[in-house]
PDB file of C-alpha atoms in Angstrom:
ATOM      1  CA  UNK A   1      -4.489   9.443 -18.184  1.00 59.00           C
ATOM      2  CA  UNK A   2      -6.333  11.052 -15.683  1.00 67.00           C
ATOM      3  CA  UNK A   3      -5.692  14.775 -15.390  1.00 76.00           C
ATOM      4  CA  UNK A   4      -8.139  16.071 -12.875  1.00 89.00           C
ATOM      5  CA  UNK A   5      -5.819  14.870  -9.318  1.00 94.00           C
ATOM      6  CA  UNK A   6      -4.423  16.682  -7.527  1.00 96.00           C
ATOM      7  CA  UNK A   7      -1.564  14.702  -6.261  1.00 97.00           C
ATOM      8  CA  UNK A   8       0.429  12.367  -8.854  1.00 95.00           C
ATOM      9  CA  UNK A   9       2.869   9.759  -7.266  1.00 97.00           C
ATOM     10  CA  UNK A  10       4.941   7.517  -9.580  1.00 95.00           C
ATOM     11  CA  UNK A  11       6.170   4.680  -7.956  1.00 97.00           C
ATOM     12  CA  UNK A  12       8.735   2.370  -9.578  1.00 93.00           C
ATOM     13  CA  UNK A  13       8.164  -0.861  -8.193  1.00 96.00           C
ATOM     14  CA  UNK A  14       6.136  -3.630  -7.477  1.00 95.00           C
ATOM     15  CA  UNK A  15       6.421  -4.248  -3.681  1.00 95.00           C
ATOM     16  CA  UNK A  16       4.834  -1.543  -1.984  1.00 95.00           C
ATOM     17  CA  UNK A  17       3.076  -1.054   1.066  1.00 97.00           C
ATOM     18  CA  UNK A  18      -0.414  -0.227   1.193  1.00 98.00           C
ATOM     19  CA  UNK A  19       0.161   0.721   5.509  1.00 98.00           C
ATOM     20  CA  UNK A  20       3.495   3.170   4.456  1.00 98.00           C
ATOM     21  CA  UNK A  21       1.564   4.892   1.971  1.00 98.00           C
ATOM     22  CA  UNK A  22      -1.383   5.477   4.389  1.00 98.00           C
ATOM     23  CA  UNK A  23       0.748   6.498   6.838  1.00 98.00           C
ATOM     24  CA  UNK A  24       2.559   9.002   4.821  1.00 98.00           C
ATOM     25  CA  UNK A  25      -0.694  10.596   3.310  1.00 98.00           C
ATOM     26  CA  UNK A  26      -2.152  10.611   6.734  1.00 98.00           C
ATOM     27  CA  UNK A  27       1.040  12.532   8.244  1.00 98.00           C
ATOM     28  CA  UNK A  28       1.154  14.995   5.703  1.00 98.00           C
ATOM     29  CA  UNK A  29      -2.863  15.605   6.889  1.00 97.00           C
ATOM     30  CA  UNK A  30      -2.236  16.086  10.322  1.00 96.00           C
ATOM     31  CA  UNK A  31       0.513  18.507   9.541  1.00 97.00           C
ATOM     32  CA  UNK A  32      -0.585  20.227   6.556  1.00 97.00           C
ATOM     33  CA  UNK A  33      -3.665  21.650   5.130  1.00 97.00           C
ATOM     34  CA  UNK A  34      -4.546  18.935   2.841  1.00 98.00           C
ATOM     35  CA  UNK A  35      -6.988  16.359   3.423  1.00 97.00           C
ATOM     36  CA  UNK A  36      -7.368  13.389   0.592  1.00 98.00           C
ATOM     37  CA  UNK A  37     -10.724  12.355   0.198  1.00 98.00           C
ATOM     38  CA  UNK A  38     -10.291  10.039  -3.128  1.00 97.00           C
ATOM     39  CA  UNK A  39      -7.453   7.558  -4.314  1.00 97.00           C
ATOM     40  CA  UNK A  40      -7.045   5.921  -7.618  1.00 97.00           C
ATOM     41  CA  UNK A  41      -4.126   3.426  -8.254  1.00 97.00           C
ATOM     42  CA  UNK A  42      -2.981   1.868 -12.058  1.00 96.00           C
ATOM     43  CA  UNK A  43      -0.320  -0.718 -12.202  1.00 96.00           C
ATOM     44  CA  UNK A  44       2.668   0.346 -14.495  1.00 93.00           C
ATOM     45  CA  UNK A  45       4.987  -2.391 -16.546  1.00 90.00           C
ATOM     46  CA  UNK A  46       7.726  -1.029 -13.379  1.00 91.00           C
ATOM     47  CA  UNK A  47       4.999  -0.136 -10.329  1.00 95.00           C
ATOM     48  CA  UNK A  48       1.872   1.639  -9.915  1.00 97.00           C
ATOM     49  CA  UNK A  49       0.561   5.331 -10.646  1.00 94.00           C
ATOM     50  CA  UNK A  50      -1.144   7.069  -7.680  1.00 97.00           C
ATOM     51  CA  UNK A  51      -3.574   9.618  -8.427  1.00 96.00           C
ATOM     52  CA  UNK A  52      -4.593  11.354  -5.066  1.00 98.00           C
ATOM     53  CA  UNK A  53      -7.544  14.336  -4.832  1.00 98.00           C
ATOM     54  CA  UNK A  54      -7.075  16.945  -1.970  1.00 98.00           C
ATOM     55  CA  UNK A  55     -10.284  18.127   0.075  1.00 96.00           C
ATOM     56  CA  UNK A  56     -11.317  21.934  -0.193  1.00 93.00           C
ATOM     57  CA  UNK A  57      -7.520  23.297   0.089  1.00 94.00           C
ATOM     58  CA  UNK A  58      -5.476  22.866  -3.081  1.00 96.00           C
ATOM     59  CA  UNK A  59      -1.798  22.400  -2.913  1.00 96.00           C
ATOM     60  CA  UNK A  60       0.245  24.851  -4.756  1.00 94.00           C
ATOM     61  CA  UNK A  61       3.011  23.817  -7.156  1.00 92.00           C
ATOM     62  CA  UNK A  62       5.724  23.487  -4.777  1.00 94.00           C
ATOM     63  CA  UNK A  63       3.619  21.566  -2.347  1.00 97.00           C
ATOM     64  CA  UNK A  64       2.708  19.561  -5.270  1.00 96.00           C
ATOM     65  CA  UNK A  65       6.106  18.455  -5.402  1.00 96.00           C
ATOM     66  CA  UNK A  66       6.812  18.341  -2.034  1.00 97.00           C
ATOM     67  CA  UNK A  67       4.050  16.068  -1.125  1.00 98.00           C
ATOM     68  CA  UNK A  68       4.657  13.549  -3.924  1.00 97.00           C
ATOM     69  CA  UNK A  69       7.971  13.256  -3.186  1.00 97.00           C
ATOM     70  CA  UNK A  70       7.117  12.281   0.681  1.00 98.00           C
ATOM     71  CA  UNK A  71       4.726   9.924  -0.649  1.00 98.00           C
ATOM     72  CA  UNK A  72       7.142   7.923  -2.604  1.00 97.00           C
ATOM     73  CA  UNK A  73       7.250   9.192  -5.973  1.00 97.00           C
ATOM     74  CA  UNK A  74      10.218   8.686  -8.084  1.00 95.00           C
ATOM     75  CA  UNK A  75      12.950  11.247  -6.608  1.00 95.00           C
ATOM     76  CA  UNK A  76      14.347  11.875 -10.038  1.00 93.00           C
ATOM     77  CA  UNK A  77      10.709  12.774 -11.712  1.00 92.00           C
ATOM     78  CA  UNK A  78      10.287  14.842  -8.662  1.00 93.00           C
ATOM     79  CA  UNK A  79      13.839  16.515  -9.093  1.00 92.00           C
ATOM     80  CA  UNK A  80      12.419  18.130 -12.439  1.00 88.00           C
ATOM     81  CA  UNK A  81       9.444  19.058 -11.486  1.00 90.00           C
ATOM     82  CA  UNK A  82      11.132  21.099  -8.746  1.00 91.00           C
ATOM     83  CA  UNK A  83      12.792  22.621 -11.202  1.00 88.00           C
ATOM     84  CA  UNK A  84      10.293  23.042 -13.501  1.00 87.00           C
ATOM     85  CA  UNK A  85       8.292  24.671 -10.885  1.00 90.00           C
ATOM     86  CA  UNK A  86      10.834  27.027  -9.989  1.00 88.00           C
ATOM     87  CA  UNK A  87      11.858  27.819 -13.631  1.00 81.00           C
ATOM     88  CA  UNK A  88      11.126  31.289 -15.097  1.00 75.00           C
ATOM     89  CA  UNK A  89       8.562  30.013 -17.115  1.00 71.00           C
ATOM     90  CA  UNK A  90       6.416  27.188 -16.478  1.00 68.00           C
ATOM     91  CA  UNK A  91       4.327  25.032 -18.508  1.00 68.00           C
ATOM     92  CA  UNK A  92       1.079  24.183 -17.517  1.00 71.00           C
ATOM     93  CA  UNK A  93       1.323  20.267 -18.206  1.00 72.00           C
ATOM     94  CA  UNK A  94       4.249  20.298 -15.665  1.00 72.00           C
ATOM     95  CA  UNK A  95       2.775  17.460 -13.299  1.00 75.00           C
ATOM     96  CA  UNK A  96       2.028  14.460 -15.094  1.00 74.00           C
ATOM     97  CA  UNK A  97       1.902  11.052 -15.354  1.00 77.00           C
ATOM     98  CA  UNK A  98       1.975   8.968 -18.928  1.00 69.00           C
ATOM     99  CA  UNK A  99      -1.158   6.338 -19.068  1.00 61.00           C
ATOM    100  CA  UNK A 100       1.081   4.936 -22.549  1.00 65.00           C
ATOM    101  CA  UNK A 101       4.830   5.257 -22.820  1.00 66.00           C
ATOM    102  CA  UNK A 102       6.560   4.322 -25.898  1.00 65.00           C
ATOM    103  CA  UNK A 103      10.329   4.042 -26.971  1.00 69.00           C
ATOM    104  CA  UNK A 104      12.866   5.779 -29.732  1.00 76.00           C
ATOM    105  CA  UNK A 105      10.567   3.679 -32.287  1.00 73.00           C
ATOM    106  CA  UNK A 106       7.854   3.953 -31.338  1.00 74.00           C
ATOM    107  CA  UNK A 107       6.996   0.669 -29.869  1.00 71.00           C
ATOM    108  CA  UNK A 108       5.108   0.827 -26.884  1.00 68.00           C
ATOM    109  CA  UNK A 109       6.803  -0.441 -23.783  1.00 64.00           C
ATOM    110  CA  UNK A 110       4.266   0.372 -20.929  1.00 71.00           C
ATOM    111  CA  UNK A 111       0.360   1.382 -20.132  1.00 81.00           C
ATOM    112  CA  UNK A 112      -1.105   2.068 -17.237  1.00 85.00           C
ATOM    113  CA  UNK A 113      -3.916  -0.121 -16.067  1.00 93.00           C
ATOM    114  CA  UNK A 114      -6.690  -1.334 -14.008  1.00 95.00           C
ATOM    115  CA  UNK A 115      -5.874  -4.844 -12.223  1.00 96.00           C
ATOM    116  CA  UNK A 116      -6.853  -6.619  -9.454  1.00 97.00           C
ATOM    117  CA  UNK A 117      -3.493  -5.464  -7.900  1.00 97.00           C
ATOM    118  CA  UNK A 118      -4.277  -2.339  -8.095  1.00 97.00           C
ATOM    119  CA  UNK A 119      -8.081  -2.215  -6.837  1.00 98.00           C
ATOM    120  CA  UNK A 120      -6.972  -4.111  -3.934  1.00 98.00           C
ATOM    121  CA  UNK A 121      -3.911  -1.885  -3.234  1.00 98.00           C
ATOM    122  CA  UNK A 122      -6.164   1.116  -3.674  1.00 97.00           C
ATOM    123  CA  UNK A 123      -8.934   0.280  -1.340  1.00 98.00           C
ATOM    124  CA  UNK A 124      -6.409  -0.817   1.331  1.00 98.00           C
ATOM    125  CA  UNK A 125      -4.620   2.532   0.983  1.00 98.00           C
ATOM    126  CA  UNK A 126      -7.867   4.113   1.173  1.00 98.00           C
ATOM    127  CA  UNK A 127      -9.193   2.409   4.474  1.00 98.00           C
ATOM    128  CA  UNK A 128      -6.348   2.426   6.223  1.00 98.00           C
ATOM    129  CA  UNK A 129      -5.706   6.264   5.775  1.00 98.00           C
ATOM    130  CA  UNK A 130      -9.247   6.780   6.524  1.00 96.00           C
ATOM    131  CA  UNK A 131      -9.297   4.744   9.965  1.00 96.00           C
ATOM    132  CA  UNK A 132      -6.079   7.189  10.836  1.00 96.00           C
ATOM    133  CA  UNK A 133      -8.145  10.069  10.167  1.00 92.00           C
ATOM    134  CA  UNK A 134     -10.884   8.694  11.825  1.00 90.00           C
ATOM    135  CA  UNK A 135      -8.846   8.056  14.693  1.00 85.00           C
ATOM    136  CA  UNK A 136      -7.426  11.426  14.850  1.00 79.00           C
ATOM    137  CA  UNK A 137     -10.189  12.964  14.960  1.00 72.00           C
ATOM    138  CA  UNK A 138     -11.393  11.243  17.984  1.00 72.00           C
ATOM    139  CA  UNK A 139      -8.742  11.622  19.643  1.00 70.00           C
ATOM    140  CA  UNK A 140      -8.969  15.410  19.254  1.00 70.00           C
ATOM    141  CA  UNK A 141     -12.597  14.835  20.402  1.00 64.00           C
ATOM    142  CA  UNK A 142     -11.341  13.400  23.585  1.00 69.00           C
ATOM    143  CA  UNK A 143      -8.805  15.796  24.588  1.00 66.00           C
ATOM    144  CA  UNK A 144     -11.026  18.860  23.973  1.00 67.00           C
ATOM    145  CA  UNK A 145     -14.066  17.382  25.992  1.00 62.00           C
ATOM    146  CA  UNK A 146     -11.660  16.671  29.245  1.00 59.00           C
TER     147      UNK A 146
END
């Protein structure tokens, strides 16, 4: 499990788009405070675990939540940790993903991995959102020399 990201997206299924999830990091950049400068993707038995680690701004809580939730994470896991957030007293292992998961006895049913699925889908999600920025930012580059 790693515990040190930032940003912790669950995704529940197999097909997913390298380019969507690119795009959505790189719009919440441009129109938020947060900058990602490292991805990490395991494949789950049901999808993949996206561990994403912000630039110099941290997001709070709430923007936590917010921002997995744009990037695809599973609504309902997002649901309670809105409310978790929000509740009177919150614990402070309220944002996390399971490496293992086990059922009611105790056999376990899924682990988080490293695959070649993964390291490919990670390094695509990773170029792609940095040629965005990249383009961005020459673009700003451009419109403030004219």
């Amino acid at each position: 499990m790693i515990t040190d990201a930032d940003i912790l997206v669950d995704i529940d299924k197999k097909d997913v788009s390298a380019e969507e999830i690119a795009e959505r990091m790189f719009f919440v950049s441009v129109f938020t405070p947060f900058e990602f400068v490292r991805v990490r993707v395991k494949e789950t038995a049901k999808g993949f675990h996206i561990y994403l680690w912000c630039a110099d701004v941290k997001p709070s809580p709430t923007d936590k939540v917010v921002i997995q939730l744009i990037l695809g994470s599973d609504y309902r896991r997002e649901l309670f940790n809105y409310l978790r957030v929000c509740g009177r007293e919150r614990a402070e292992k309220w944002n996390v993903l399971f490496a293992t998961k086990y059922d009611g006895d105790g056999n376990r049913i899924s682990r988080e991995r490293t695959t070649a699925k993964s390291i490919q889908l990670e390094e695509e999600i990773f170029a792609l959102y940095r040629t965005m920025s990249e383009s961005e930012s020459e673009s700003e580059s451009e419109s403030e020399g004219a």
